[in-house]
Each structure stands twice: as structure tokens, then as C-alpha cells.
Amino acid sequence: MNSKQVCVNHTSFSDGVLCEGSRIGDADAFAELYRRYLNSIYRFLFRRTGGNIALSEDLTSQVFLDALDNLPHYHERSSFAAWLFTIARRRLADHYRNGKMYLLDEIPDELFGISDRSEDRENMEHLKQLLSVLDEEKRELLQLRFSAELSFSDMAVVLGKSEAAVKMSLYRVLDWLRGQWEAGNE
Amino acid sequence: MSELNLKLPKELEETLVKYHTTPIPSADFTAQLELELRHKVKQTQPEIKNRERKSFMTTFRARPVLAILIALLILLALSGVVYVLGRSLGYIPGYGIVDQNVAMLTLSEPVSQTRDGVTISIEEMYISSDKLYSTIVTKNIPNNLVLPMSDTTTVTCKGDWAYIFPDGASLNFEIDGNASMEPIDSIDFDHWSFRVRGTSKFSTPINLADATDVTLKIPCVTSDIPAGSLPENWEFHLHFVPAPKGMTAQTAFPVTEYAPSPIPTEIPAMPASNIMATPEVNPISIQKVIDTGDTYILFLEVNPPANLGFDYSPNVLLFDANGENIFLDGPNNGEFEPKPENIWIRQVKKADISAAPLTFKLVEQHWASLPVSVEFDMGENPKIGDEWQINQIINVNGIPKKLKTIRLVKPYWSSASVRYDFVFSYDTSIGIKDIQIQGIPPVNSGESGGGCSACPTDEPVEISGVEYNSFFIGKVQITFTFVFMDDEKSWALDWQP
């Protein structure tokens, strides 16, 4: 357990510095990276597994354990966030290798964090209907931007596209959502 | 969404955010995974080798001249004066550090070609006897040609870039670890443009006199488009001229080199609880500083003294003259690789510095251990999910540590039958080294919390877990081995930007 207890406020370090610390066995450094990215990785996987909590937890564990195993090979040519989400996508691809993809409606309403207001529920229902029309690639763009909160440059690395292409694609998806949303509210 | 110049209806944006930002993982899962990760980090921790050190007196007797030199260097460090060396190094982003005194060739003028609307420009190129530095811009690749990552069936354009020298010898151009690729004109949604800046190393040194005329062959503008969709097999005839001495100074940021650090000498053992600053054996020194205009890139040499029973933080902290802890970044590419392990490269934004001088700090702490046993009744039928509120204060060398809860959980990652989680109040000055129930070592153990960053605003806790293959029943003796800090040394180095 705690054989080394040097008290350092790791929140003041960048991801790169924390990676360096993790590589030489600083458990607090890796714990800080874990805390920084746990929620966004989990939320991304939760969305991509149709709200399957057990599977999201299992994949989240695999992502961080993979990251730890492969940390010596991470050379900071891309951001840590982009690298971590690349691992998450690989783990998802491994899981869905047999072709099973999730259904959006499998996610229970109570997990969306919406209030009891009927207007909020209607809005969520409306959004879910619109998202169900989108293909997997477009939904992933929204997930990487809103669930994972990645920058456009990180999204570009994760998706293997140019930053401009990512911006353009996301712009088109949001523009389509806006048009459909406004049409539905008329 | 302002980055996209797209205004979404407020309700849509709020619903989108709400949809995508829930839920968060359960606290139990979060803690369990952290336990596992911390355990794994420690399992894979590289062995820290004790470095052989010679005492100053031993050195003095054997090599008096060297000893005098060392003494002078120590005096220089004590005086707080840093001595700048006179070499002429420059930093070019994407290229790394270049010696401006080394003979180089440079492109006589930028070269550019446009075919079917796509432009490739060789903006910058330098050749030394062992390296090639280049900046190449590719513009206006139609986005609709760029294949999605999921497309694995389309045949794409393939081929390595090559340099053909006048004698027919070729050098394959490979983007190595020192390359950066940045998109440009990113507001153009219909086209992809990017700049690649990087270095390549020649496998054998070349004669610069033979390299004044080179043909660059680029088979594909990018490998992300279908074969044949854009012009292929580009050829550029490049003419190089000798670079004027110090020419790179026009494009390079200045690199300030400092005098080598004093060699650490043996540290006398200090009495307990004596916090000291010991500049005479300072393990931190500054090797180089690059001023990029809005940031400083600092090359720190860190040589912690050999193990005297102290643990040192693997990170150097930085404070400004007001005592504010300044965010330190690491370099985000491999342009400074390879580098020795004891050279730590850190970047700091000038805007984050409110007052100079800056102080780099390395903390060493000595921790003593103390076993404390408590008795606890597990009951006759303990099961997974049981939780006992304890709230017992345990005295650890005069410092109170509260055992708040004991709970029985199912181990996530091992085949053990049960995990006993002990939830303690969090205190940076006391850690938990070991837990044994009835004197029996657990099959697995770990902890979460710990480290200042773990402190939530309300009631911070530290959880230590031990796993066993069977349940304990009835009254048991639990032995906690606590560790507490009984000595600390702080090493500091002031630096005036």
C-alpha cells in the first residue's frame, strides 16, 4: 500500500507530466489521470453500449488497464485524451466484432438525468427520436464532442481524420439536428 | 458551439448536453477501479537503483584539481548566480534544438506546385551532414475524397517520399518522432490543408557538397484518399545553397545554456523534523531554457541524492515569487528525444507567472511505520454487502486517524472471495502501509484516495482494501501498519527569467 506518501498536489500537472510520473511508478500521478478522464470515458462507453452499465464498467476498466500497460509506448505525439479514446474505440470494436450494436432505446429514461418537468421529458424524447435517425458515425461525433468533451484536434486524432473534416461533419450533424428540432417545434 | 459558427436553439443545446453528460460511474466502481490501478502501478514500478556516490573528501584526496573545480561550482551555485554558456543553439518548433554553428545547406527559394487545385509547397528545408529539416504544406485536398476510418476496403494511394541525390542515391523520407502535423485554414469546411514539419536522419553522413541539387519525389499527397483520385507522383527539383552562419537564428528561438550543475556531495544525516533547504548539494539545476515568446521551455537536470531512507517526489514543483504553485506542462511531441532520464523538460506559460524569481522545489520525506491493532467483531454470518459504522479514533504517533467504516465487497478483478474495505479519514501526514486480519497476509491489497488531489471538498476519505479467500467470523484482531512523515527535506532552486 502506501510505501511512498510524498504529498504533491498533482492537479497542477499536465497530462504529460503525470504520464511521466506514472511511468516511474507514481500511483498518485496515474490516479490523477484516472480521475481526470474516468467520467468522460465512462460516459462515452455508456452511450456506445446502449446504457449497459455492467458492460460500460467492464470496458472502462479495460481502457484504463490497457492505458497503464501501454504507457511506456505513449510518446505524447498526440494528447493523452486522444490516446485514451483511441483505446476506448479499440476496446469497443473488439467487443462488437461479432456485429452486435446497441439500440438507442435500451437506455432507461431515469439515467438521462432529466427532471420531472413534462417539457424536459418531451425535449429528451424529441432528441432521442432525432438521434435514432442518425447513423453510428454521426452519433459518435456527438458523443466524442459532448460526452467525451474532446477538442476538435483530439477528435481528429481519434477518428483518423483532419480537424477540418471533423468540424465540417459535426457542423452538418448539428445543423441537421437544428433544422429537425425547429421543424418539430413548429 | 461558437467554434462552429452555429447557434443552436437553447433547449436543443441543453438537452444535447444533458443527454450526453449523464450518468457518472458509481462511487463504488470508481473506488474499486482506482484501487486496482494503484495496485498495478506499484506492481510495475521500476526498481530504483541506488547510485554509487563518492564523498567530497574522497574526491578531494584523489583529484585535488577536480575537487577545487567542484568547490568553485558549488560556490557559484551557492551565490545564486547562473552562468550562461556561449554556444549558439536555437530552437525551431517541430525541429528541436539545432546548433547554429554547424555547416548547413538551405533551400535557395521556396518551391511550389499546383495540380488539379491541390498545392504542395516546400516552404523551408535545411540539410546538415546527418539531418534533413523540412516544412511542407499541402493545401486544398477536397474533404469529400478523405476516406472515413471505417473504410478498410478502398485501395488508397501509397508510397514513400524519396530524395534522389545527383549520384542516383536515394534517401527515403520518413516522418520520424520529430515531426508535427498541423491543419491549416481549418475554417474551410470543404478542403483539408496541413503543414508537416519534421526532421529525418540520414542513415550515413552525407557530403554537403554533393547535396546542392536534390529531387524530391512525393507519390501521394496523402494516404487517406482513394488511389488515383488526385494527381500522384509529384517531383520537385530543389536547389540548395550554403546557409550563412547563424542563419537559423532568424527562425529559431534563442536557447540559453547554463553552466553544468555542481556534483552532489554526501548529505549529513539530519535530526528528525528538521526541515531544511540545502542549496550546497542541490539536486536540481537548470541546463537549458528556451524562450518561445509566450512560454519558457526548461530543461531541468534532477539528480536526487542516493537513498538515505527518504522518498522523493518524482515531480518538481514550481512556485512564483508570491508562492503560487504554477502549472507545469510537458513537451507535447518528441522533438527533444532522445534525452537522458535525469533531464526533465517542462514548459511554463509566461502569463501564469505573476512575480519573479521562480522557485523549483523537490521534496524529500522520510516516513516511519507504526503497527496498531484493534479488535473487531465480524459477527457469525458476515456476507458481501455488510457495512459497519465504526468511527473509532486511532492514535498514530500522536496524530488522530479515524476509522470510519468497514465494509465487505466482492472483489472485481481477482478470484478472492471477499474484499474488506477500511474507510479512513484522509490525512496527508498518515498513510496505510499494510493491513492484516488475524496476522494473516491478504492475497491482494490496494488503496484509493491518498494524494492531495484526492481530497473532495466534504469529508475526504482514504479507502484501503484487503482481499482474502475466505470470510473471517467472530472477533478478530486487525493490525494496521500506518506510516507517518517524521522528516522532510526540501530542495529549492531559484531562477530569474
XYZ file of C-alpha atoms in Angstrom:
683
model
C 0.000 0.000 0.000
C 1.334 3.456 0.730
C 5.056 2.949 0.815
C 5.576 6.398 -0.657
C 3.489 9.221 0.681
C 5.085 12.345 -0.690
C 2.249 14.803 -0.759
C 2.198 16.520 -4.106
C -0.778 18.333 -5.492
C -0.950 16.505 -8.788
C -3.767 18.677 -10.092
C -1.201 21.303 -11.045
C 0.489 18.973 -13.533
C -0.312 18.480 -17.180
C -1.219 15.078 -18.580
C 2.288 14.737 -19.998
C 3.927 15.298 -16.632
C 1.529 12.853 -14.973
C 2.301 10.236 -17.626
C 5.977 10.667 -16.894
C 5.297 10.217 -13.164
C 3.117 7.167 -13.805
C 5.852 5.550 -15.856
C 8.232 5.674 -12.926
C 5.703 4.206 -10.527
C 3.936 7.233 -9.034
C 0.492 5.785 -8.294
C -0.893 9.209 -7.372
C 0.059 10.529 -10.802
C -1.859 7.803 -12.596
C -4.742 8.161 -10.144
C -4.977 11.838 -11.129
C -5.099 10.924 -14.822
C -7.772 8.358 -13.980
C -9.870 10.928 -12.134
C -9.494 13.429 -14.964
C -10.801 11.067 -17.609
C -12.940 8.487 -15.817
C -16.257 10.277 -16.261
C -15.751 11.134 -19.908
C -14.513 7.640 -20.831
C -17.354 6.020 -18.905
C -19.998 8.300 -20.424
C -18.654 7.683 -23.922
C -18.735 3.917 -23.411
C -22.116 4.095 -21.704
C -23.591 5.816 -24.749
C -21.870 3.391 -27.121
C -23.146 0.337 -25.271
C -26.729 1.467 -25.154
C -26.651 2.207 -21.463
C -25.359 -1.205 -20.405
C -23.867 -0.337 -17.011
C -22.039 -3.612 -16.441
C -20.518 -3.568 -19.910
C -19.588 0.125 -19.607
C -17.824 -0.575 -16.334
C -16.057 -3.592 -17.776
C -14.862 -1.675 -20.848
C -13.881 1.357 -18.759
C -11.705 -0.900 -16.607
C -10.114 -2.410 -19.699
C -9.377 1.035 -21.135
C -7.518 2.255 -18.056
C -5.709 -1.033 -17.523
C -4.698 -1.019 -21.208
C -3.528 2.570 -20.872
C -1.415 1.670 -17.876
C 0.078 -1.338 -19.665
C 0.893 0.717 -22.731
C 2.045 3.894 -21.042
C 5.722 3.188 -21.864
C 4.750 3.245 -25.559
C 2.836 6.529 -25.332
C 5.172 9.233 -26.562
C 2.904 12.257 -26.395
C 2.725 12.749 -30.134
C -0.986 13.120 -29.576
C -2.753 14.295 -26.448
C -3.353 11.791 -23.658
C -7.113 12.275 -24.081
C -6.952 11.386 -27.764
C -4.795 8.358 -26.996
C -7.177 7.170 -24.270
C -10.236 7.489 -26.508
C -8.423 5.663 -29.276
C -8.005 2.778 -26.815
C -11.687 3.046 -25.865
C -12.754 2.789 -29.505
C -10.463 -0.213 -29.987
C -11.989 -1.946 -26.982
C -15.476 -1.239 -28.313
C -14.515 -2.574 -31.716
C -13.196 -5.746 -30.060
C -16.436 -6.134 -28.169
C -18.636 -5.582 -31.191
C -16.518 -7.674 -33.519
C -19.431 -10.065 -33.911
C -21.623 -7.312 -35.211
C -23.965 -6.655 -32.321
C -24.606 -2.950 -31.963
C -26.749 -1.289 -29.385
C -30.224 0.078 -29.737
C -30.548 3.635 -28.554
C -33.845 2.933 -26.799
C -32.201 0.441 -24.472
C -31.082 3.337 -22.274
C -33.600 3.786 -19.456
C -35.093 7.281 -19.119
C -34.119 7.685 -15.489
C -30.442 7.560 -16.464
C -30.674 10.694 -18.586
C -30.771 12.897 -15.528
C -33.858 14.778 -16.607
C -36.227 16.457 -14.215
C -39.883 15.582 -13.748
C -40.940 18.569 -15.832
C -43.005 17.370 -18.745
C -41.289 19.871 -21.029
C -37.875 18.398 -20.215
C -39.161 14.896 -20.814
C -40.673 15.928 -24.132
C -37.420 17.552 -25.208
C -35.461 14.433 -24.293
C -37.917 12.242 -26.170
C -37.698 14.524 -29.180
C -33.896 14.407 -29.126
C -33.863 10.623 -28.773
C -36.100 10.307 -31.819
C -33.787 12.522 -33.846
C -30.664 10.699 -32.703
C -32.191 7.355 -33.611
C -32.271 8.515 -37.233
C -28.558 9.280 -37.276
C -26.083 6.620 -38.306
C -23.392 5.305 -35.973
C -20.663 7.587 -37.317
C -22.681 10.757 -36.713
C -23.747 9.692 -33.237
C -20.121 9.022 -32.402
C -19.196 12.560 -33.429
C -21.744 13.908 -30.951
C -20.537 11.511 -28.256
C -16.907 12.499 -28.680
C -17.807 16.177 -28.573
C -20.446 16.195 -25.819
C -19.846 13.067 -23.711
C -16.093 12.934 -24.010
C -15.704 16.713 -24.325
C -12.783 16.302 -26.702
C -11.301 19.210 -28.636
C -11.619 19.144 -32.413
C -7.941 18.319 -32.768
C -8.291 15.376 -30.361
C -11.409 14.197 -32.196
C -9.422 14.359 -35.426
C -6.733 12.096 -33.945
C -9.280 9.629 -32.535
C -11.239 9.430 -35.779
C -8.181 9.497 -38.053
C -9.480 12.490 -39.982
C -8.399 16.057 -40.444
C -9.574 18.621 -37.953
C -11.359 20.468 -40.734
C -13.178 17.312 -41.791
C -14.287 16.700 -38.212
C -15.537 20.248 -37.843
C -17.369 20.042 -41.109
C -19.018 16.729 -40.219
C -20.089 17.923 -36.783
C -21.365 21.179 -38.229
C -23.539 19.249 -40.662
C -24.921 16.949 -37.954
C -25.768 19.839 -35.642
C -27.219 21.870 -38.480
C -29.437 18.918 -39.385
C -30.465 18.488 -35.738
C -31.279 22.186 -35.500
C -33.438 22.046 -38.637
C -35.318 18.955 -37.455
C -35.710 20.348 -33.942
C -37.177 23.613 -35.175
C -39.440 21.828 -37.656
C -40.748 19.607 -34.885
C -41.479 22.571 -32.670
C -43.449 24.480 -35.290
C -20.734 25.852 -30.446
C -19.252 29.224 -31.264
C -16.215 27.448 -32.769
C -18.538 26.182 -35.474
C -20.343 29.483 -36.017
C -23.581 27.626 -35.421
C -26.184 28.832 -32.965
C -28.352 26.034 -31.631
C -31.716 26.647 -30.002
C -31.140 26.863 -26.245
C -33.427 23.934 -25.457
C -31.730 21.706 -28.024
C -28.260 22.549 -26.732
C -29.313 21.954 -23.106
C -30.977 18.645 -23.959
C -27.987 17.538 -26.033
C -25.620 18.309 -23.170
C -27.883 16.627 -20.608
C -28.250 13.563 -22.795
C -24.517 13.204 -23.262
C -23.205 14.154 -19.821
C -25.109 11.622 -17.754
C -24.628 9.343 -15.963
C -21.416 9.201 -13.977
C -19.978 5.882 -12.786
C -20.952 4.650 -9.332
C -18.743 5.651 -6.407
C -18.112 2.005 -5.614
C -16.937 1.189 -9.120
C -14.814 4.346 -9.184
C -13.080 3.477 -5.923
C -12.593 -0.191 -6.833
C -11.006 0.589 -10.173
C -8.729 3.171 -8.592
C -7.647 0.567 -6.051
C -6.819 -1.830 -8.830
C -4.932 0.738 -10.889
C -2.871 1.938 -7.942
C -2.029 -1.652 -7.092
C -0.970 -2.285 -10.668
C 1.172 0.863 -10.884
C 3.084 -0.280 -7.837
C 3.457 -3.813 -9.152
C 5.068 -2.486 -12.297
C 7.166 0.179 -10.576
C 10.683 0.053 -11.953
C 13.390 -0.742 -9.481
C 15.146 2.425 -8.390
C 18.813 1.726 -8.330
C 20.986 3.254 -5.720
C 23.623 5.318 -7.366
C 27.140 4.914 -6.185
C 28.351 8.150 -4.697
C 31.725 9.308 -3.571
C 32.180 11.622 -0.685
C 33.657 15.035 -1.336
C 36.663 14.155 0.816
C 37.375 11.002 -1.179
C 37.290 13.017 -4.370
C 39.428 15.734 -2.833
C 42.165 13.311 -1.814
C 42.241 11.567 -5.183
C 41.895 14.537 -7.530
C 42.635 17.867 -5.888
C 42.221 19.906 -9.075
C 38.840 18.354 -9.758
C 37.847 18.939 -6.167
C 38.770 22.613 -6.435
C 36.719 22.874 -9.621
C 33.791 21.213 -7.882
C 34.167 23.562 -4.943
C 34.110 26.531 -7.306
C 30.995 25.225 -8.980
C 29.344 24.728 -5.603
C 30.248 28.292 -4.674
C 28.721 29.509 -7.907
C 25.526 27.647 -7.063
C 25.534 28.986 -3.526
C 25.858 32.504 -4.777
C 22.665 32.030 -6.762
C 24.350 33.104 -9.955
C 23.706 31.067 -13.058
C 26.348 31.135 -15.748
C 25.330 31.158 -19.338
C 27.404 29.199 -21.785
C 28.376 30.752 -25.073
C 27.219 28.110 -27.564
C 24.900 29.177 -30.309
C 21.885 26.894 -30.069
C 18.484 27.698 -31.470
C 15.103 26.029 -31.077
C 12.906 25.592 -34.111
C 9.446 24.232 -33.247
C 8.995 20.889 -34.885
C 12.735 20.532 -35.471
C 14.028 20.714 -31.921
C 17.344 22.239 -30.963
C 19.854 22.988 -33.702
C 23.457 24.071 -33.400
C 23.669 27.206 -35.492
C 27.414 26.858 -35.926
C 27.147 23.586 -37.808
C 27.516 23.894 -41.575
C 24.155 23.616 -43.296
C 22.584 23.998 -46.695
C 19.304 25.808 -47.142
C 16.768 25.888 -49.932
C 17.663 28.688 -52.346
C 13.970 29.605 -52.557
C 10.622 28.009 -51.619
C 9.265 25.686 -54.269
C 5.604 25.131 -55.038
C 3.444 23.186 -57.497
C -0.317 23.151 -58.109
C -2.042 20.298 -59.912
C -5.829 19.930 -60.182
C -6.306 22.559 -57.495
C -4.061 20.849 -54.934
C -0.889 22.712 -53.969
C 2.257 21.314 -52.390
C 4.796 23.879 -51.179
C 8.269 23.153 -49.858
C 8.430 26.136 -47.524
C 11.666 25.503 -45.699
C 14.455 22.965 -45.851
C 17.860 22.678 -44.218
C 20.405 19.918 -44.681
C 23.288 19.201 -42.340
C 25.606 16.238 -42.777
C 23.365 13.994 -40.709
C 19.905 15.549 -40.788
C 17.248 16.965 -43.019
C 14.849 19.588 -41.686
C 11.764 20.316 -43.749
C 8.471 22.185 -43.689
C 5.998 21.104 -46.343
C 2.494 22.485 -46.815
C -0.252 20.657 -48.676
C -3.377 22.648 -49.495
C -6.891 22.086 -50.789
C -7.423 18.340 -50.584
C -11.199 18.016 -51.112
C -12.736 16.697 -47.907
C -15.166 14.504 -49.796
C -12.196 12.433 -51.002
C -10.916 11.773 -47.481
C -11.952 8.256 -46.561
C -13.598 7.520 -43.214
C -11.566 5.349 -40.873
C -14.220 2.644 -41.089
C -13.490 2.223 -44.827
C -10.993 -0.607 -44.981
C -11.791 -1.819 -48.477
C -10.979 1.131 -50.758
C -7.493 0.961 -52.278
C -5.663 4.076 -51.152
C -2.709 5.941 -52.604
C 0.520 4.501 -51.202
C 4.231 5.184 -51.488
C 7.149 6.669 -49.583
C 8.593 10.074 -50.226
C 12.128 9.901 -51.577
C 15.082 12.207 -52.099
C 17.221 11.412 -55.086
C 20.729 12.828 -54.974
C 22.669 13.681 -58.159
C 24.636 10.440 -57.937
C 21.385 8.480 -58.020
C 21.486 7.543 -54.350
C 18.135 7.871 -52.656
C 17.036 8.575 -49.137
C 13.589 7.546 -48.129
C 11.851 10.371 -46.313
C 10.155 9.060 -43.255
C 8.301 11.201 -40.775
C 10.008 10.304 -37.537
C 9.267 11.140 -33.926
C 10.336 14.699 -34.508
C 7.525 15.519 -36.907
C 4.458 17.590 -36.281
C 1.405 17.861 -38.489
C -0.909 20.786 -38.052
C -4.061 21.540 -40.002
C -4.285 24.995 -41.538
C -7.201 27.005 -42.883
C -9.416 24.983 -40.589
C -12.443 27.209 -41.188
C -12.621 25.887 -44.736
C -15.109 23.047 -44.355
C -14.677 21.763 -47.895
C -10.934 21.309 -48.013
C -8.183 19.873 -45.898
C -4.857 21.685 -45.701
C -1.975 20.831 -43.428
C 1.630 21.608 -42.661
C 4.158 18.888 -41.851
C 7.334 19.987 -40.163
C 9.936 17.475 -39.152
C 13.394 16.047 -39.242
C 14.836 12.942 -40.801
C 18.155 11.431 -40.025
C 20.453 10.223 -42.767
C 21.498 6.628 -42.210
C 25.094 7.588 -43.066
C 26.524 11.128 -43.012
C 26.423 12.866 -46.393
C 28.850 15.229 -48.054
C 27.085 18.585 -48.271
C 28.936 19.410 -51.495
C 27.105 16.522 -53.163
C 23.697 17.594 -51.948
C 23.186 21.020 -53.550
C 20.719 19.641 -56.108
C 18.162 17.088 -54.992
C 14.960 15.764 -56.479
C 12.114 15.201 -54.043
C 9.568 12.598 -55.137
C 6.148 12.561 -53.475
C 3.989 9.693 -54.734
C 0.782 10.713 -52.877
C -0.449 13.930 -51.305
C -1.944 11.780 -48.538
C -2.653 8.110 -47.971
C -6.205 8.908 -46.796
C -7.703 9.189 -50.286
C -8.557 6.587 -52.928
C -5.722 5.745 -55.331
C -5.921 7.878 -58.470
C -8.398 10.397 -57.059
C -5.818 13.212 -57.054
C -2.601 13.800 -59.012
C 0.173 11.411 -57.995
C 3.960 11.154 -58.397
C 4.942 14.753 -57.744
C 8.566 15.775 -58.420
C 10.322 18.832 -57.054
C 13.775 19.900 -58.148
C 15.370 21.532 -55.138
C 18.459 23.709 -55.223
C 20.381 24.278 -52.022
C 22.909 26.962 -51.145
C 25.233 27.183 -48.138
C 23.379 28.641 -45.188
C 25.021 31.750 -43.758
C 26.496 31.152 -40.335
C 23.866 31.693 -37.675
C 21.171 31.848 -40.344
C 18.770 29.733 -38.356
C 18.794 32.474 -35.744
C 16.277 34.250 -37.948
C 13.729 31.500 -37.424
C 14.927 29.885 -34.227
C 14.042 30.812 -30.687
C 17.052 31.510 -28.502
C 18.292 28.690 -26.309
C 20.137 29.741 -23.164
C 22.528 27.144 -21.820
C 23.631 27.250 -18.218
C 26.809 26.074 -16.565
C 26.787 22.414 -15.518
C 25.343 21.647 -12.116
C 27.544 21.059 -9.099
C 28.215 17.410 -8.351
C 26.181 16.403 -5.312
C 28.211 15.519 -2.259
C 27.244 13.401 0.690
C 24.449 14.771 2.833
C 24.922 14.663 6.591
C 22.104 12.879 8.410
C 19.699 15.425 9.801
C 17.820 15.213 13.064
C 14.152 14.330 12.882
C 11.664 17.046 11.986
C 14.389 19.356 10.768
C 13.166 20.953 7.593
C 15.989 22.468 5.677
C 16.929 23.951 2.381
C 20.252 22.621 1.245
C 21.499 24.542 -1.754
C 25.051 23.252 -1.363
C 24.020 19.819 -2.623
C 21.124 20.955 -4.703
C 19.910 18.072 -6.847
C 18.057 20.427 -9.218
C 19.808 22.520 -11.786
C 18.785 24.237 -14.985
C 20.522 23.013 -18.085
C 18.787 24.974 -20.850
C 15.966 27.480 -21.236
C 14.127 28.255 -24.446
C 12.168 31.473 -24.642
C 9.409 30.958 -27.223
C 7.835 34.343 -26.659
C 4.835 33.303 -24.587
C 6.359 30.310 -22.809
C 9.595 29.086 -21.323
C 10.729 25.538 -22.073
C 13.012 24.464 -19.257
C 15.474 21.599 -19.267
C 15.952 20.618 -15.639
C 18.650 18.261 -14.520
C 17.428 16.352 -11.481
C 19.803 14.133 -9.547
C 18.179 13.262 -6.222
C 20.757 12.143 -3.671
C 21.146 8.431 -3.153
C 18.659 6.755 -0.906
C 19.025 7.775 2.713
C 15.649 6.339 3.629
C 13.877 9.261 2.025
C 11.326 9.155 -0.750
C 11.443 11.959 -3.231
C 8.609 13.270 -5.264
C 9.013 12.287 -8.897
C 7.922 15.762 -9.833
C 9.488 19.146 -9.442
C 7.060 21.830 -8.321
C 7.292 25.402 -9.472
C 6.314 28.460 -7.452
C 6.427 32.120 -8.340
C 7.663 34.846 -6.021
C 4.179 35.100 -4.462
C 4.280 31.430 -3.520
C 1.705 30.468 -6.160
C 2.066 26.934 -7.494
C 2.445 27.313 -11.257
C 1.090 24.779 -13.724
C 3.907 22.889 -15.388
C 3.349 21.315 -18.748
C 5.366 18.680 -20.508
C 6.501 18.948 -24.128
C 3.814 17.581 -26.425
C 5.980 15.956 -29.045
C 9.170 14.031 -29.408
C 11.311 16.828 -30.772
C 13.638 16.714 -27.763
C 14.037 12.931 -27.815
C 16.190 11.091 -27.052
C 17.135 12.627 -23.727
C 18.718 11.233 -20.551
C 16.333 10.135 -17.788
C 17.586 12.782 -15.389
C 16.683 15.606 -17.778
C 13.095 16.674 -17.161
C 11.654 19.039 -19.736
C 8.902 21.326 -18.504
C 7.012 24.172 -20.093
C 5.537 27.148 -18.299
C 3.368 29.933 -19.661
C 4.694 33.413 -19.004
C 1.134 34.564 -18.352
C 0.971 32.215 -15.348
C 3.936 33.929 -13.685
C 2.828 36.863 -11.584
C 6.176 37.600 -9.943
C 9.793 36.506 -10.369
C 12.049 34.836 -9.370
C 10.662 31.361 -9.843
C 11.450 28.605 -7.393
C 11.732 24.968 -8.373
C 11.172 22.648 -5.475
C 11.869 18.979 -4.926
C 10.592 17.478 -1.685
C 12.106 14.516 0.092
C 10.322 12.950 3.000
C 11.147 10.251 5.473
C 8.305 8.063 6.655
C 8.309 5.850 9.734
C 5.907 2.963 10.233
C 3.867 2.046 13.286
C 1.648 -1.039 13.706
C -1.594 -0.589 15.643
C -4.001 -3.418 16.415
C -7.732 -3.131 17.036
C -10.325 -5.773 17.854
C -13.469 -6.091 15.812
C -16.439 -8.461 15.827
C -17.338 -9.591 12.299
C -20.419 -11.414 13.553
C -21.371 -15.016 12.955
C -22.669 -14.706 9.403
C -20.793 -11.961 7.526
C -21.681 -11.569 3.847
C -20.931 -9.359 0.834
C -22.664 -6.009 1.278
C -22.277 -5.863 5.069
C -21.132 -2.464 6.317
C -20.279 -1.376 9.850
C -20.085 2.221 11.010
C -17.036 2.304 13.299
C -15.984 5.957 13.763
C -13.120 4.948 16.036
C -10.175 7.295 16.535
C -6.818 5.529 16.291
C -3.811 7.326 17.715
C -0.849 7.209 15.331
C 2.224 8.747 16.910
C 0.019 11.413 18.480
C -1.973 12.080 15.304
C -5.646 11.012 15.288
C -6.762 8.852 12.370
C -10.431 7.946 12.221
C -11.551 4.507 11.063
C -14.985 5.394 9.755
C -16.359 2.260 8.137
C -15.613 -1.371 7.414
C -17.448 -2.963 4.504
C -17.422 -6.296 2.752
C -17.433 -6.122 -1.034
C -16.998 -8.523 -3.891
C -13.522 -8.309 -5.458
C -13.690 -7.058 -9.022
C -10.541 -8.380 -10.538
C -9.411 -11.365 -8.531
C -10.843 -14.713 -7.664
C -10.657 -13.955 -3.933
C -13.904 -14.493 -2.023
C -14.148 -11.216 -0.186
C -12.619 -7.790 -0.014
C -12.543 -5.909 3.301
C -12.598 -2.180 2.651
C -11.465 0.059 5.503
C -12.615 3.646 5.071
C -10.431 6.119 6.981
C -10.496 9.849 7.352
C -7.985 11.327 4.930
C -4.848 12.920 6.249
C -1.829 13.726 4.113
C 0.528 13.078 7.023
C -0.584 9.483 7.693
C -0.751 6.641 5.216
C -1.590 2.970 5.495
C 1.207 0.630 4.560
C -0.289 -2.709 5.420
C -3.411 -4.357 6.848
C -3.615 -7.899 8.188
C -6.537 -9.663 9.806
C -5.585 -12.227 12.463
C -1.957 -11.826 11.365
C -2.721 -13.405 8.002
C -1.353 -11.583 4.918
C -4.088 -10.828 2.352
C -3.967 -12.326 -1.135
C -4.280 -8.860 -2.633
C -4.399 -5.280 -1.428
C -4.695 -1.707 -2.640
C -5.872 1.734 -1.731
C -7.695 4.697 -3.181
C -7.773 8.285 -2.109
C -4.407 9.474 -0.885
C -2.532 12.316 -2.515
C -3.844 15.831 -2.132
C -5.697 15.687 -5.421
C -7.968 13.062 -3.888
C -9.363 15.454 -1.332
C -13.004 16.204 -2.091
C -14.372 19.345 -0.503
C -16.507 17.487 2.020
C -15.108 14.792 4.283
C -12.191 13.366 2.327
C -11.602 9.660 2.854
C -8.944 7.106 2.148
C -10.012 3.552 1.407
C -7.702 0.597 1.901
C -8.824 -2.819 0.823
C -7.532 -6.309 1.523
C -8.755 -9.466 -0.167
C -8.991 -12.925 1.337
C -10.076 -16.305 0.052
C -12.456 -16.855 2.972
C -14.565 -14.815 5.378
C -13.473 -14.098 8.942
C -16.051 -14.881 11.599
C -16.472 -13.516 15.111
C -13.959 -11.381 16.983
C -10.780 -10.733 15.032
C -7.592 -8.777 15.563
C -6.944 -6.276 12.752
C -3.436 -4.857 12.530
C -2.971 -1.633 10.610
C 0.577 -0.598 9.839
C 0.474 3.162 9.480
C 3.209 5.310 8.016
C 3.741 8.889 9.086
C 6.186 11.541 7.998
C 8.899 12.151 10.556
C 11.326 14.177 8.488
C 11.272 16.294 5.389
C 13.872 17.929 3.237
C 13.077 20.490 0.691
C 15.380 21.309 -2.196
C 14.872 24.556 -3.980
C 16.407 26.384 -6.894
C 15.641 29.979 -7.737
C 15.637 31.080 -11.307
C 15.227 34.575 -12.636
C 13.653 34.515 -16.121
